[in-house]
Structure formats: structure tokens, C-alpha cells
Tab-separated table of C-alpha atoms in Angstrom:
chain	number	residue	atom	x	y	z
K	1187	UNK	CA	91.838	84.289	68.150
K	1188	UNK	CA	90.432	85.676	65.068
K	1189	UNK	CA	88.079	89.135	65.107
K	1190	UNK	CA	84.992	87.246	65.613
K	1191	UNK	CA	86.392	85.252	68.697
K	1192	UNK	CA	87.909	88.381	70.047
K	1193	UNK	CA	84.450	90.101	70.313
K	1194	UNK	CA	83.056	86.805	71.638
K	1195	UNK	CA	85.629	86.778	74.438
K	1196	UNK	CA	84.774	90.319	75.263
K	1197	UNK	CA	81.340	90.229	75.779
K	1198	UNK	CA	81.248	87.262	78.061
K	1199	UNK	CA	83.441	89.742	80.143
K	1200	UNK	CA	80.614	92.378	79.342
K	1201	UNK	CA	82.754	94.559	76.892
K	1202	UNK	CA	80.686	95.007	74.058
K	1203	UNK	CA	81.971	96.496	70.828
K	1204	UNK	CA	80.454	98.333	68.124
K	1205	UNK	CA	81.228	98.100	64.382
K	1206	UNK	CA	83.349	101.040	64.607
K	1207	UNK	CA	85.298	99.996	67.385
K	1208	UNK	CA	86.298	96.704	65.478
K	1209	UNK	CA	86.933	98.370	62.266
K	1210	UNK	CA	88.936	100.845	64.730
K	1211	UNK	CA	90.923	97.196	65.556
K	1212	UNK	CA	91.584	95.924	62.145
K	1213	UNK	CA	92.633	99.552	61.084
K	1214	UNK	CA	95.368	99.076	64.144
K	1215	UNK	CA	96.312	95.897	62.748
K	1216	UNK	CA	96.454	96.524	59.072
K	1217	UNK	CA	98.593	99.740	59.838
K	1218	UNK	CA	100.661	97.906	62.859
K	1219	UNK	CA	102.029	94.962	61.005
K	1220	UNK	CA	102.621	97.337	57.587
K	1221	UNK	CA	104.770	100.128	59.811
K	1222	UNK	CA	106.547	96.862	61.052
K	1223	UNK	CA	108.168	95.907	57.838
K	1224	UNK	CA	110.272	99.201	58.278
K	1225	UNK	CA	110.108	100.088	61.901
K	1226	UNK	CA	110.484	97.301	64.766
K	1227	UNK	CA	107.742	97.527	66.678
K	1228	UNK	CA	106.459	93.819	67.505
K	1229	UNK	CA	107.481	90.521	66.987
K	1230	UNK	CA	104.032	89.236	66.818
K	1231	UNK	CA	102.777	89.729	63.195
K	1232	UNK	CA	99.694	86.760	62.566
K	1233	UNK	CA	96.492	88.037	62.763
K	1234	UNK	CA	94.990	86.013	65.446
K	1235	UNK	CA	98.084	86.167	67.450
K	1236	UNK	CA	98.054	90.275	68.012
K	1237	UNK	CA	94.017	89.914	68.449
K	1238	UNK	CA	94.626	87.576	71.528
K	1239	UNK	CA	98.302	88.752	72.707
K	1240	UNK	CA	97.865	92.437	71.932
K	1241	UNK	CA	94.967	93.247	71.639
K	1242	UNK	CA	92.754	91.429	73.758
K	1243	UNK	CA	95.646	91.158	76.428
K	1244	UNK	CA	95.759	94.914	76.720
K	1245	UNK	CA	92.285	94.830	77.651
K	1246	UNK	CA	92.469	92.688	80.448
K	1247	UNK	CA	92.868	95.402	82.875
K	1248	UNK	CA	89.233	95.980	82.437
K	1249	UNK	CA	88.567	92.886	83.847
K	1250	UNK	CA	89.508	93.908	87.357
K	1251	UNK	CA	89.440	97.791	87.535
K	1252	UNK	CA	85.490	98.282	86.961
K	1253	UNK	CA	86.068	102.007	86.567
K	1254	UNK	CA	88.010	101.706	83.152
K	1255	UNK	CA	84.789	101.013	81.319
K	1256	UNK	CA	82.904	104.257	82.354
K	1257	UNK	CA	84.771	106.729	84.318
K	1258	UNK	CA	86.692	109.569	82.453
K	1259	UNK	CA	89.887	108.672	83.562
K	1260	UNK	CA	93.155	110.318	83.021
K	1261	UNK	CA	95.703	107.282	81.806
K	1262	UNK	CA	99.503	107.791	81.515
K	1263	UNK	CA	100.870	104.078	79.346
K	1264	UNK	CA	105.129	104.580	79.872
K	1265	UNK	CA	106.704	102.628	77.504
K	1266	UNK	CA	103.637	101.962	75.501
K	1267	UNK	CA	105.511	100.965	72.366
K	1268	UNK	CA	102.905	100.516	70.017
K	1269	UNK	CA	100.408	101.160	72.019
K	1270	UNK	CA	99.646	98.473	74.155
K	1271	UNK	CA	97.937	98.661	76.627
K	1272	UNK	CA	96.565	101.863	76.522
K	1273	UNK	CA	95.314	102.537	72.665
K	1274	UNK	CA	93.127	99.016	72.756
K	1275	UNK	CA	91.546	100.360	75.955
K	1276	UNK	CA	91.060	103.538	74.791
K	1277	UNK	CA	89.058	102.276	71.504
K	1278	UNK	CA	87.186	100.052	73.710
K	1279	UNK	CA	86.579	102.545	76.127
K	1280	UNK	CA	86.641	106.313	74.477
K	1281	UNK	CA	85.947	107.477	77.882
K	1282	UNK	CA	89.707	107.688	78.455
K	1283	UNK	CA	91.965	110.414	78.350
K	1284	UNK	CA	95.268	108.763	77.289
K	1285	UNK	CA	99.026	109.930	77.749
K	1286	UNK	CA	101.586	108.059	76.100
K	1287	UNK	CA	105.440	108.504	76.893
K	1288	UNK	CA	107.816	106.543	74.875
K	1289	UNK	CA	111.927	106.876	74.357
K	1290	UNK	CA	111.998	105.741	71.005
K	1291	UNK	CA	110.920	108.698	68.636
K	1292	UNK	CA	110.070	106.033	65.998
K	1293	UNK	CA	107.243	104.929	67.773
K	1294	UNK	CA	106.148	108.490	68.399
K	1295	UNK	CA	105.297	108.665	64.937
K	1296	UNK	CA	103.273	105.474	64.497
K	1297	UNK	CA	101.423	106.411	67.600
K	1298	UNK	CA	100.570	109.675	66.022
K	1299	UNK	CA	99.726	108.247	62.584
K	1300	UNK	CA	97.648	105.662	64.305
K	1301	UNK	CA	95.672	107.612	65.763
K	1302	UNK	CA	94.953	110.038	63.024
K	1303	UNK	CA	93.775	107.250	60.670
K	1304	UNK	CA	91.373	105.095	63.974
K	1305	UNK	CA	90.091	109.348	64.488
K	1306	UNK	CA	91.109	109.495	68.071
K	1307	UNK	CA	90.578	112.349	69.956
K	1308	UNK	CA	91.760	113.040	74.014
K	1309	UNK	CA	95.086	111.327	73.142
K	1310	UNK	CA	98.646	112.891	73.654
K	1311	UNK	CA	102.154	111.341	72.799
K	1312	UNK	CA	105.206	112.265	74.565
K	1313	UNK	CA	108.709	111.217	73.186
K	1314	UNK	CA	110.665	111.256	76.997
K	1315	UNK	CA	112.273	108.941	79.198
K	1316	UNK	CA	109.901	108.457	82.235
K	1317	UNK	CA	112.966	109.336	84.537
K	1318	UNK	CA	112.148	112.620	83.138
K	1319	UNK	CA	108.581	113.225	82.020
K	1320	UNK	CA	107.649	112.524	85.952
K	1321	UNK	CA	110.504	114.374	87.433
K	1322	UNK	CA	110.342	116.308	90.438
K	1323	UNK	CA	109.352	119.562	88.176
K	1324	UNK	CA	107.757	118.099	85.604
K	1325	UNK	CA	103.576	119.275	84.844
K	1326	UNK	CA	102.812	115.419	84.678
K	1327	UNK	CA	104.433	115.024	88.083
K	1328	UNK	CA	100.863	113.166	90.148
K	1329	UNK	CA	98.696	113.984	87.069
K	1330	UNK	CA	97.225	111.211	86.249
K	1331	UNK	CA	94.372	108.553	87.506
K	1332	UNK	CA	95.859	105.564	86.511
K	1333	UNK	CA	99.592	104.817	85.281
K	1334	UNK	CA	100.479	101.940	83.249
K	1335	UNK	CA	103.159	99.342	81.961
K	1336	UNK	CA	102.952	96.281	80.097
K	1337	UNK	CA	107.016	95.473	79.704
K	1338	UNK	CA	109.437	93.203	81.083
K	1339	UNK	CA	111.301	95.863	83.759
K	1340	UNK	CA	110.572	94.417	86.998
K	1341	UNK	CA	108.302	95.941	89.478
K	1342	UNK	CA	111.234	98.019	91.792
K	1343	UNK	CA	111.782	99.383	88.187
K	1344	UNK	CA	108.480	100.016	86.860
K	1345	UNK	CA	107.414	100.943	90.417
K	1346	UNK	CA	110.401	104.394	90.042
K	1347	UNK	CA	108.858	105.316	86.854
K	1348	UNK	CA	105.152	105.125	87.460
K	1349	UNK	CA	104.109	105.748	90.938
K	1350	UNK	CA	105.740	109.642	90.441
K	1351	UNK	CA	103.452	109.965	87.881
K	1352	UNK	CA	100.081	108.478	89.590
K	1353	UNK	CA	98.218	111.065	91.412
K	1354	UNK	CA	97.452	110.344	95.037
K	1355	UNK	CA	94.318	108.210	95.162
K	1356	UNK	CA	95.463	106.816	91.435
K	1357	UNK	CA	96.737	103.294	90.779
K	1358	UNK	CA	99.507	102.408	88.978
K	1359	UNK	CA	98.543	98.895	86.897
K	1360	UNK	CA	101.456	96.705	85.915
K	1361	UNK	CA	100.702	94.001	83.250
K	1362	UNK	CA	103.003	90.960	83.542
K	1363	UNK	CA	103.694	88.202	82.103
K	1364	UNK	CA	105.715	86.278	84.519
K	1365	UNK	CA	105.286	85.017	87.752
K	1366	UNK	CA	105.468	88.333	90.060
K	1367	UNK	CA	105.722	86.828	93.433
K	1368	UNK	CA	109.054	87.006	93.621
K	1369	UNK	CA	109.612	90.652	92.021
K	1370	UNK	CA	107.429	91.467	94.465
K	1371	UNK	CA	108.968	89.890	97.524
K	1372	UNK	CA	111.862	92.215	96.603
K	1373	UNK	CA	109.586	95.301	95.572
K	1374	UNK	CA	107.960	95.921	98.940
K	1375	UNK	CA	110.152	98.441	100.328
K	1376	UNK	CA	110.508	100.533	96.988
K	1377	UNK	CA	106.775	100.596	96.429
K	1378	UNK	CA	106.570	101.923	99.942
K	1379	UNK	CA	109.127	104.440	99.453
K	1380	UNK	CA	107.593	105.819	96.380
K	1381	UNK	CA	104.060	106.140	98.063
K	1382	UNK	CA	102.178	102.904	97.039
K	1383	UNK	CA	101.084	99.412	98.213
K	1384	UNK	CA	100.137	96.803	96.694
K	1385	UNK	CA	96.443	96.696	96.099
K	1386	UNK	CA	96.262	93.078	94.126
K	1387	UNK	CA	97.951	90.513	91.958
K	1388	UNK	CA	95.626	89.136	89.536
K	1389	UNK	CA	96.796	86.016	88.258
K	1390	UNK	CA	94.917	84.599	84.995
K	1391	UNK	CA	95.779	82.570	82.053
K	1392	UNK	CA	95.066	84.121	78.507
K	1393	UNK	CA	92.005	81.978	76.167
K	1394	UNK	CA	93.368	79.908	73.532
K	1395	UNK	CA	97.018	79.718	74.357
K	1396	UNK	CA	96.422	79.417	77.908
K	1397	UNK	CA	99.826	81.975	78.711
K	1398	UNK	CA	99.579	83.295	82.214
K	1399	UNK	CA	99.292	86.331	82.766
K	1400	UNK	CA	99.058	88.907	86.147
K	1401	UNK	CA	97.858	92.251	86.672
K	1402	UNK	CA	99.959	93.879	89.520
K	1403	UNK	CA	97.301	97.047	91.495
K	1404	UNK	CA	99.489	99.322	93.221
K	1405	UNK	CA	97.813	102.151	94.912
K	1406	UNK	CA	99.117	105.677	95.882
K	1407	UNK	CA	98.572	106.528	99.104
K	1408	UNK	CA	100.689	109.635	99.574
K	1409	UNK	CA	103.126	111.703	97.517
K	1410	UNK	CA	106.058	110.193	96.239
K	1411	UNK	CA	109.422	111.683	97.735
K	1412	UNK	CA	110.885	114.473	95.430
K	1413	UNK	CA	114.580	112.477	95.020
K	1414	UNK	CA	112.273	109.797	92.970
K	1415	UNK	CA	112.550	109.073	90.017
K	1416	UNK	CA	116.347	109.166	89.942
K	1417	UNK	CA	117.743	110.235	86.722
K	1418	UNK	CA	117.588	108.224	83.789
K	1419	UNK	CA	119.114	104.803	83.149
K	1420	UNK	CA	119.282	104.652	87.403
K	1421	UNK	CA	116.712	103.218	88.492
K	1422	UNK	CA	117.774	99.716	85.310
K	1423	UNK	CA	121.251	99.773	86.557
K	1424	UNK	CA	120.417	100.327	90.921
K	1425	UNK	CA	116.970	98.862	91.467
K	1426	UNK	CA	115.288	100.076	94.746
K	1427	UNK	CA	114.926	96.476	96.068
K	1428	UNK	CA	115.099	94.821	99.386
């Protein structure tokens, strides 16, 4: 998926973008795969490869969650890495007030750099373990309108470190690339402890390489339990499952 195609794609979803907002994307890529050569940040280096399985992929969300495109939500990405999903959404969507926690002080700095040099403004980077930046004291504690996580932890995991920071009435979004039927067969009863339920499971296959892909809608329906999130490393080694 080159540049052109990418745009293409987007506006038969009805996601237009301007000039700026794909010389915002190339700037991400230029800078993305340079940083890489001396900081791990992605395996996928080829141009058309991080348009579709990057880029475009972290703008699926979009897709199903209407408000995205013109609401001024508040968006908290843990584990972003470098960036995905939340920086592509926020370009596409400047609307967005974006949080970023991340563990790896590395990719703190990219983030930072990156968005100095695409001119971002309402952005914020956090260098934390989620355990902690949506512990039971913790100002981002039910801050934000929308929590998200595009990783491989599975959903009893991502579920401990995202619903305590999804305000009531917020949804946490989990992009996945597996199937999730199963994660969530065994997810149920932590996702109710923590104050959510499962909203949808969008299940969709990517253009061009035809990869599946889901988007997991968890909503928060009341206030997560103050023992949650457990302390760090916890909730990897003693998932809350079934």
C-alpha cells in the first residue's frame, strides 16, 4: 500500500486527508524507519508495508467508533511503542487529545521528537508502567474517554491495565490481531470485575494482504475496584481469567 493507495483506502471509509496530514505521514515514516537503525522500534521497515500495517491499521478504529473523527476526545494509547495506534489517529483526526504511556524510555524520546518535527500539539508522553500510571492514586486514574492497546497481551491482561484508566462511560478499544474468541471466553469474568463488558468484536481482514484483524469494544460501566491494577509485572505472570 503505497501513499496514494493509503489515501484511496481512506476515503472510501470517508477519512479524507489533507496535504498536510500526508506530509505529516511520510514525516512519521522517514523519521520512524531512520530512529530504527539505532533504536528497535518495529520490525516492519518497507514503505508500503508500515502505510498498510501501521499506519492505516491504526486507523481502523475509526471505522467503528464514529465519534473518533469529530468529538474532542481524551485518548490514553498504553504501550503505544511508536505510536501506533494513537499518533496516526491523532494526525488524521487533530481533534484528539492524546496520552501516551510507554515502559521503555527509548521510545519516550522518539515519541517526543516525533511529534516536535509532524508540530503536534494536545499530546503528552508518559514513561510508566500502566500498573502504575492508573493506580489506585494516580491523577489518570478514570481520566480518559477512550483507552487503547494494539499489542499481543491478551485481553484479561490488557483488560487490568486499561479499564482503570477509562473513565466511566469511556471505552477501552483493543486492536488484535488474532482470533479473540477464545481470549475472550476466558476474559469475561475479569472484564466484569474491572467494570466493563464487552461492547463488540469487530472482525475484518486488512486490504492488500488480506491479515485479519479485530477490534475488541469494551465499555465501562462502573468504577473499577481500587485493588486493580495489581502491581506491576502481576497481572503477565497471574492473569484474571476464568
Amino acid at each position: 500500500m503505497n501513499p496514494e493507495a493509503f489515501k484511496a483506502a481512506l476515503a472510501e471509509q470517508g477519512i479524507d486527508l489533507t496535504p498536510t496530514q500526508m506530509q505529516q505521514f511520510a514525516t512519521y515514516y522517514e523519521f520512524l524507519v531512520a530512529t530504527n537503525e539505532h533504536v528497535n522500534l518495529t520490525t516492519i521497515t518497507e514503505e508500503s508495508e508500515v502505510y498498510l500495517k501501521h499506519f492505516y491499521d491504526s486507523l481502523t478504529p475509526a471505522f467503528y467508533l464514529p465519534a473518533l473523527r469529530d468529538q474532542p476526545l481524551t485518548l490514553c494509547d498504553v504501550g503505544a511503542g511508536a505510536g501506533f495506534p494513537s499518533l496516526p489517529l491523532k494526525i488524521a483526526f487533530p481533534q484528539l487529545q492524546v496520552t501516551i504511556v510507554d515502559s521503555l524510555n527509548k521510545r519516550i524520546t522518539f515519541l517526543n521528537e516525533l511529534a516536535a518535527k509532524l508540530d503536534l500539539t494536545g499530546v503528552a508522553f508518559y514513561h510508566a508502567r500502566a500498573e502504575e500510571f492508573g493506580g489506585k492514586r494516580a491523577p489518570h486514574r478514570e481520566a480518559f474517554d477512550l483507552v487503547t492497546a494494539r499489542a499481543v497481551a491478551r485481553m484479561s491482561v490488557l483488560s487490568e491495565l486499561c479499564l482503570p484508566l477509562t473513565k466511566v462511560g469511556g471505552q477501552f478499544v483493543a486492536l488484535k490481531a488474532a482470533k479473540t474468541a477464545d481470549e475472550l471466553a476466558v476474559s469475561q469474568q475479569a472484564i466484569a470485575t474491572l467494570g466493563g463488558k464487552l461492547s463488540a468484536d469487530h472482525d475484518f481482514a486488512l486490504p492488500v494482504s488480506n491479515d485479519p484483524r479485530h477490534i475488541v469494544v469494551i465499555d465501562k460501566l462502573k468504577q473499577t475496584p481500587k485493588r486493580y491494577p495489581r502491581k506491576a509485572g502481576t497481572p503477565n505472570r497471574e492473569p484474571l481469567e476464568n
